[in-house]
Short mmCIF file of N, CA, C and O in Angstrom, two decimals:
data_model
loop_
_atom_site.label_atom_id
_atom_site.label_comp_id
_atom_site.label_asym_id
_atom_site.label_seq_id
_atom_site.Cartn_x
_atom_site.Cartn_y
_atom_site.Cartn_z
N MET A 1 30.91 154.27 -53.99
CA MET A 1 29.62 154.47 -53.45
C MET A 1 29.56 153.89 -51.98
O MET A 1 30.22 153.01 -51.59
N ILE A 2 28.71 154.53 -51.23
CA ILE A 2 28.51 154.11 -49.80
C ILE A 2 27.31 153.22 -49.82
O ILE A 2 26.40 153.32 -50.49
N GLY A 3 27.51 152.16 -49.04
CA GLY A 3 26.51 151.17 -48.72
C GLY A 3 26.59 150.69 -47.32
O GLY A 3 27.66 151.03 -46.61
N TYR A 4 25.73 149.91 -46.92
CA TYR A 4 25.71 149.29 -45.62
C TYR A 4 27.19 148.71 -45.24
O TYR A 4 27.53 148.65 -44.04
N GLU A 5 27.76 148.09 -46.26
CA GLU A 5 29.05 147.38 -46.07
C GLU A 5 30.10 148.48 -45.61
O GLU A 5 31.08 147.99 -45.07
N ASN A 6 29.86 149.66 -45.74
CA ASN A 6 30.85 150.64 -45.32
C ASN A 6 30.53 151.17 -43.87
O ASN A 6 31.28 152.04 -43.31
N VAL A 7 29.53 150.65 -43.10
CA VAL A 7 29.25 151.01 -41.78
C VAL A 7 30.24 150.20 -40.82
O VAL A 7 30.24 148.91 -40.99
N VAL A 8 30.89 150.90 -40.17
CA VAL A 8 31.86 150.23 -39.15
C VAL A 8 31.36 150.30 -37.76
O VAL A 8 31.80 149.40 -36.92
N SER A 9 30.36 151.15 -37.48
CA SER A 9 29.69 151.11 -36.05
C SER A 9 28.39 151.73 -36.36
O SER A 9 28.11 152.62 -37.01
N GLU A 10 27.41 151.23 -35.46
CA GLU A 10 26.06 151.76 -35.49
C GLU A 10 25.45 151.45 -34.08
O GLU A 10 25.83 150.50 -33.51
N THR A 11 24.58 152.33 -33.85
CA THR A 11 23.81 152.19 -32.53
C THR A 11 22.30 152.56 -32.84
O THR A 11 22.02 153.51 -33.56
N GLN A 12 21.40 151.56 -32.44
CA GLN A 12 19.98 151.95 -32.65
C GLN A 12 19.68 152.87 -31.50
O GLN A 12 19.62 152.48 -30.29
N THR A 13 19.32 154.08 -31.72
CA THR A 13 19.22 155.15 -30.68
C THR A 13 17.74 155.23 -30.19
O THR A 13 17.51 155.89 -29.21
N CYS A 14 16.81 154.55 -30.92
CA CYS A 14 15.49 154.69 -30.47
C CYS A 14 14.95 153.19 -30.60
O CYS A 14 14.97 152.67 -31.72
N LEU A 15 14.57 152.52 -29.59
CA LEU A 15 14.15 151.16 -29.68
C LEU A 15 12.56 151.07 -29.84
O LEU A 15 12.07 149.90 -30.09
N ALA A 16 11.89 152.11 -29.82
CA ALA A 16 10.46 152.21 -30.07
C ALA A 16 10.38 152.85 -31.51
O ALA A 16 11.13 152.79 -32.32
N CYS A 17 9.21 153.65 -31.64
CA CYS A 17 9.00 154.37 -32.81
C CYS A 17 9.47 155.86 -32.68
O CYS A 17 9.11 156.37 -31.63
N PRO A 18 10.11 156.46 -33.55
CA PRO A 18 10.56 155.91 -34.87
C PRO A 18 11.80 155.19 -34.72
O PRO A 18 12.47 155.13 -33.77
N THR A 19 11.97 154.43 -35.91
CA THR A 19 13.26 153.45 -35.88
C THR A 19 14.45 154.56 -36.27
O THR A 19 14.28 155.38 -37.23
N GLN A 20 15.43 154.56 -35.48
CA GLN A 20 16.60 155.51 -35.57
C GLN A 20 17.88 154.79 -35.30
O GLN A 20 17.95 153.94 -34.36
N TYR A 21 18.81 155.11 -36.20
CA TYR A 21 20.21 154.62 -35.96
C TYR A 21 21.22 155.71 -36.19
O TYR A 21 20.95 156.63 -37.04
N GLU A 22 22.26 155.72 -35.59
CA GLU A 22 23.36 156.67 -35.67
C GLU A 22 24.58 155.76 -35.68
O GLU A 22 24.76 154.72 -35.15
N GLY A 23 25.65 156.17 -36.55
CA GLY A 23 26.82 155.48 -36.62
C GLY A 23 27.90 156.14 -37.41
O GLY A 23 27.84 157.33 -37.68
N ARG A 24 28.88 155.26 -37.72
CA ARG A 24 30.13 155.85 -38.44
C ARG A 24 30.43 154.98 -39.60
O ARG A 24 30.23 153.70 -39.53
N LEU A 25 30.83 155.61 -40.70
CA LEU A 25 31.33 154.81 -41.93
C LEU A 25 32.81 154.62 -41.98
O LEU A 25 33.60 155.34 -41.21
N SER A 26 33.28 153.81 -42.75
CA SER A 26 34.69 153.51 -42.92
C SER A 26 35.48 154.68 -43.30
O SER A 26 36.72 154.76 -42.99
N ASP A 27 34.86 155.75 -43.89
CA ASP A 27 35.60 156.91 -44.32
C ASP A 27 35.62 157.97 -43.08
O ASP A 27 36.19 159.08 -43.24
N GLY A 28 35.06 157.62 -41.95
CA GLY A 28 35.07 158.37 -40.78
C GLY A 28 34.00 159.34 -40.55
O GLY A 28 33.66 159.90 -39.57
N ARG A 29 33.15 159.45 -41.63
CA ARG A 29 31.91 160.29 -41.49
C ARG A 29 30.86 159.58 -40.67
O ARG A 29 30.68 158.37 -40.68
N GLY A 30 30.08 160.35 -39.94
CA GLY A 30 28.87 159.88 -39.19
C GLY A 30 27.68 159.80 -40.11
O GLY A 30 27.67 160.46 -41.08
N PHE A 31 26.67 159.09 -39.62
CA PHE A 31 25.35 159.09 -40.41
C PHE A 31 24.29 159.00 -39.33
O PHE A 31 24.45 158.67 -38.18
N TYR A 32 23.17 159.44 -39.84
CA TYR A 32 21.94 159.40 -39.04
C TYR A 32 20.78 158.84 -39.95
O TYR A 32 20.53 159.39 -40.97
N PHE A 33 20.04 157.80 -39.48
CA PHE A 33 18.93 157.19 -40.26
C PHE A 33 17.74 157.24 -39.36
O PHE A 33 17.75 157.05 -38.13
N ARG A 34 16.60 157.58 -40.04
CA ARG A 34 15.22 157.70 -39.38
C ARG A 34 14.18 157.17 -40.26
O ARG A 34 14.15 157.50 -41.35
N TYR A 35 13.15 156.37 -39.54
CA TYR A 35 12.19 155.97 -40.31
C TYR A 35 10.89 156.13 -39.43
O TYR A 35 10.73 155.83 -38.27
N ARG A 36 9.97 156.93 -40.03
CA ARG A 36 8.66 157.15 -39.43
C ARG A 36 7.57 157.51 -40.39
O ARG A 36 7.74 158.14 -41.38
N HIS A 37 6.39 157.06 -40.13
CA HIS A 37 5.23 157.18 -40.98
C HIS A 37 5.51 156.78 -42.51
O HIS A 37 5.11 157.49 -43.47
N GLY A 38 6.32 155.70 -42.60
CA GLY A 38 6.50 155.27 -44.02
C GLY A 38 7.58 155.87 -44.75
O GLY A 38 7.83 155.63 -46.04
N VAL A 39 8.21 156.93 -44.09
CA VAL A 39 9.28 157.67 -44.81
C VAL A 39 10.50 157.43 -43.99
O VAL A 39 10.72 157.72 -42.87
N ALA A 40 11.61 156.93 -44.90
CA ALA A 40 13.04 156.79 -44.28
C ALA A 40 13.85 157.88 -44.83
O ALA A 40 13.75 158.48 -45.86
N SER A 41 14.73 158.36 -43.94
CA SER A 41 15.72 159.42 -44.34
C SER A 41 17.00 159.13 -43.79
O SER A 41 17.16 158.35 -42.74
N LEU A 42 18.12 159.50 -44.51
CA LEU A 42 19.53 159.10 -44.20
C LEU A 42 20.32 160.35 -44.40
O LEU A 42 20.33 160.91 -45.48
N GLY A 43 21.10 160.73 -43.37
CA GLY A 43 21.96 161.97 -43.56
C GLY A 43 23.32 161.48 -43.16
O GLY A 43 23.71 160.69 -42.41
N PHE A 44 24.29 162.24 -43.83
CA PHE A 44 25.84 161.95 -43.68
C PHE A 44 26.48 163.26 -43.29
O PHE A 44 26.03 164.29 -43.67
N ASP A 45 27.47 163.03 -42.57
CA ASP A 45 28.51 164.31 -42.26
C ASP A 45 28.92 164.64 -43.57
O ASP A 45 29.18 163.84 -44.49
N SER A 46 29.37 165.90 -43.76
CA SER A 46 29.91 166.42 -44.93
C SER A 46 31.40 165.87 -44.88
O SER A 46 31.93 165.69 -43.84
N LYS A 47 31.94 165.73 -46.08
CA LYS A 47 33.35 165.24 -46.14
C LYS A 47 34.37 166.18 -45.48
O LYS A 47 35.36 165.73 -44.99
N ASP A 48 33.98 167.48 -45.51
CA ASP A 48 35.06 168.44 -45.05
C ASP A 48 34.69 168.72 -43.52
O ASP A 48 35.43 169.41 -42.89
N GLY A 49 33.78 167.94 -43.01
CA GLY A 49 33.49 168.12 -41.48
C GLY A 49 32.63 169.41 -41.15
O GLY A 49 32.41 169.61 -39.96
N SER A 50 32.09 170.12 -42.00
CA SER A 50 31.46 171.30 -41.71
C SER A 50 30.04 171.14 -41.37
O SER A 50 29.42 172.10 -40.79
N ALA A 51 29.50 170.00 -41.45
CA ALA A 51 28.06 169.76 -41.00
C ALA A 51 28.03 168.35 -40.54
O ALA A 51 28.82 167.54 -40.83
N ASP A 52 27.08 168.17 -39.61
CA ASP A 52 26.97 166.89 -39.04
C ASP A 52 25.66 166.08 -39.59
O ASP A 52 24.80 166.67 -40.04
N ALA A 53 25.69 164.75 -39.26
CA ALA A 53 24.56 163.92 -39.81
C ALA A 53 23.31 164.23 -39.35
O ALA A 53 22.37 164.20 -40.15
N VAL A 54 23.25 164.76 -38.03
CA VAL A 54 21.84 165.18 -37.56
C VAL A 54 21.34 166.33 -38.37
O VAL A 54 20.09 166.44 -38.59
N GLY A 55 22.17 167.14 -38.87
CA GLY A 55 21.78 168.35 -39.67
C GLY A 55 21.49 167.93 -41.11
O GLY A 55 21.02 168.67 -42.01
N ASN A 56 21.71 166.57 -41.37
CA ASN A 56 21.41 165.92 -42.76
C ASN A 56 22.06 166.87 -43.82
O ASN A 56 21.25 167.34 -44.76
N SER A 57 23.36 167.13 -43.80
CA SER A 57 23.96 167.90 -44.78
C SER A 57 23.80 167.31 -46.09
O SER A 57 23.79 168.02 -47.15
N VAL A 58 23.86 165.95 -46.23
CA VAL A 58 23.55 165.35 -47.46
C VAL A 58 22.47 164.37 -47.09
O VAL A 58 22.72 163.48 -46.28
N SER A 59 21.34 164.47 -47.64
CA SER A 59 20.23 163.60 -47.25
C SER A 59 19.34 163.35 -48.39
O SER A 59 19.22 164.06 -49.42
N THR A 60 18.49 162.32 -48.18
CA THR A 60 17.50 161.99 -49.11
C THR A 60 16.39 161.20 -48.38
O THR A 60 16.64 160.69 -47.28
N GLU A 61 15.14 161.17 -48.90
CA GLU A 61 14.08 160.46 -48.22
C GLU A 61 13.56 159.46 -49.15
O GLU A 61 13.59 159.60 -50.42
N LEU A 62 12.91 158.44 -48.57
CA LEU A 62 12.48 157.30 -49.36
C LEU A 62 11.13 156.91 -48.64
O LEU A 62 11.03 156.67 -47.45
N GLY A 63 10.00 156.93 -49.58
CA GLY A 63 8.72 156.34 -49.05
C GLY A 63 8.82 154.87 -49.17
O GLY A 63 9.11 154.34 -50.16
N LEU A 64 8.50 154.18 -48.15
CA LEU A 64 8.46 152.69 -48.12
C LEU A 64 6.96 152.21 -47.94
O LEU A 64 6.28 152.79 -47.07
N ASN A 65 6.73 151.12 -48.58
CA ASN A 65 5.43 150.51 -48.33
C ASN A 65 5.66 149.35 -47.27
O ASN A 65 6.52 148.49 -47.42
N SER A 66 5.15 149.62 -46.07
CA SER A 66 5.32 148.79 -45.00
C SER A 66 4.03 148.55 -44.21
O SER A 66 3.25 149.49 -44.11
N ASP A 67 3.92 147.42 -43.54
CA ASP A 67 2.75 147.18 -42.83
C ASP A 67 2.77 147.93 -41.57
O ASP A 67 1.71 148.38 -40.97
N ASP A 68 3.93 148.25 -41.05
CA ASP A 68 4.12 149.13 -39.87
C ASP A 68 4.79 150.29 -40.28
O ASP A 68 6.01 150.25 -40.61
N ASP A 69 4.13 151.43 -40.27
CA ASP A 69 4.84 152.76 -40.79
C ASP A 69 5.67 153.47 -39.79
O ASP A 69 6.05 154.55 -39.97
N ASP A 70 5.94 152.83 -38.81
CA ASP A 70 6.86 153.51 -37.70
C ASP A 70 7.94 152.58 -37.30
O ASP A 70 8.92 153.05 -36.65
N TRP A 71 8.14 151.38 -37.74
CA TRP A 71 9.04 150.46 -37.32
C TRP A 71 9.72 149.64 -38.35
O TRP A 71 8.94 149.07 -39.13
N LEU A 72 10.97 149.41 -38.46
CA LEU A 72 11.63 148.55 -39.43
C LEU A 72 12.50 147.44 -38.62
O LEU A 72 13.22 147.86 -37.66
N ASP A 73 12.55 146.24 -39.07
CA ASP A 73 13.38 145.28 -38.53
C ASP A 73 14.67 145.57 -39.12
O ASP A 73 14.83 146.38 -40.02
N HIS A 74 15.76 144.88 -38.69
CA HIS A 74 17.19 145.25 -39.07
C HIS A 74 17.24 144.98 -40.61
O HIS A 74 17.96 145.77 -41.35
N ALA A 75 16.68 143.88 -41.13
CA ALA A 75 16.97 143.55 -42.51
C ALA A 75 16.32 144.62 -43.39
O ALA A 75 16.88 145.09 -44.53
N ALA A 76 15.11 145.11 -43.00
CA ALA A 76 14.51 146.22 -43.79
C ALA A 76 15.22 147.56 -43.58
O ALA A 76 15.34 148.37 -44.55
N TYR A 77 15.81 147.79 -42.40
CA TYR A 77 16.69 148.98 -42.22
C TYR A 77 17.90 148.92 -43.15
O TYR A 77 18.21 149.82 -43.77
N VAL A 78 18.61 147.79 -43.24
CA VAL A 78 19.78 147.62 -44.17
C VAL A 78 19.35 147.84 -45.62
O VAL A 78 20.00 148.61 -46.30
N ASP A 79 18.24 147.30 -46.10
CA ASP A 79 17.67 147.49 -47.43
C ASP A 79 17.42 149.04 -47.62
O ASP A 79 17.95 149.64 -48.66
N ALA A 80 16.73 149.67 -46.73
CA ALA A 80 16.34 151.06 -46.81
C ALA A 80 17.69 151.87 -46.77
O ALA A 80 17.87 152.88 -47.63
N PHE A 81 18.67 151.55 -45.97
CA PHE A 81 19.86 152.22 -45.87
C PHE A 81 20.63 152.17 -47.19
O PHE A 81 21.14 153.33 -47.76
N ASN A 82 20.59 151.03 -47.86
CA ASN A 82 21.31 150.88 -49.19
C ASN A 82 20.65 151.69 -50.24
O ASN A 82 21.33 152.33 -51.07
N ARG A 83 19.43 151.69 -50.27
CA ARG A 83 18.53 152.37 -51.33
C ARG A 83 18.73 153.95 -51.05
O ARG A 83 18.98 154.62 -52.06
N LEU A 84 18.69 154.37 -49.88
CA LEU A 84 18.98 155.79 -49.53
C LEU A 84 20.39 156.25 -49.82
O LEU A 84 20.65 157.24 -50.42
N ALA A 85 21.37 155.41 -49.54
CA ALA A 85 22.75 155.69 -49.83
C ALA A 85 22.97 155.89 -51.27
O ALA A 85 23.70 156.78 -51.80
N GLU A 86 22.40 155.01 -52.09
CA GLU A 86 22.52 155.00 -53.59
C GLU A 86 21.91 156.30 -54.09
O GLU A 86 22.52 156.94 -54.92
N ALA A 87 20.71 156.73 -53.57
CA ALA A 87 20.07 157.89 -53.94
C ALA A 87 20.88 159.15 -53.57
O ALA A 87 21.07 160.10 -54.35
N ALA A 88 21.55 159.16 -52.44
CA ALA A 88 22.33 160.20 -51.97
C ALA A 88 23.54 160.30 -52.85
O ALA A 88 24.06 161.43 -53.12
N ASP A 89 24.18 159.23 -53.23
CA ASP A 89 25.28 159.19 -54.01
C ASP A 89 24.94 159.79 -55.48
O ASP A 89 25.73 160.60 -55.91
N ALA A 90 23.90 159.34 -55.95
CA ALA A 90 23.53 159.86 -57.31
C ALA A 90 23.25 161.42 -57.17
O ALA A 90 23.57 162.22 -58.14
N GLN A 91 22.67 161.89 -56.08
CA GLN A 91 22.35 163.32 -55.84
C GLN A 91 23.63 164.05 -55.80
O GLN A 91 23.50 165.33 -56.15
N SER A 92 24.75 163.65 -55.23
CA SER A 92 25.85 164.31 -55.02
C SER A 92 26.74 164.46 -56.22
O SER A 92 27.69 165.31 -56.31
N ARG A 93 26.44 163.71 -57.23
CA ARG A 93 27.19 163.78 -58.53
C ARG A 93 26.89 164.92 -59.26
O ARG A 93 25.99 165.65 -59.42
#
């Protein structure tokens, strides 16, 4: 299963709204995370390299209850990442 512990590098690509991160997992795949209007999404490169994370080849969305529906602090991002990764893992089975 993929979780935040598998992230080897990440960059917050938008410091304002929406919250966005791009990075790489320990298996070499890239990921793209976005949070806007209370909805978080996470996409991963396909394992065969045929699609990229920005194209969300494997993705899922998560509605979050948040006081600020356009911004997540790092702890909330990690929590959302883990919840989305778990959902994506279940979806791919």
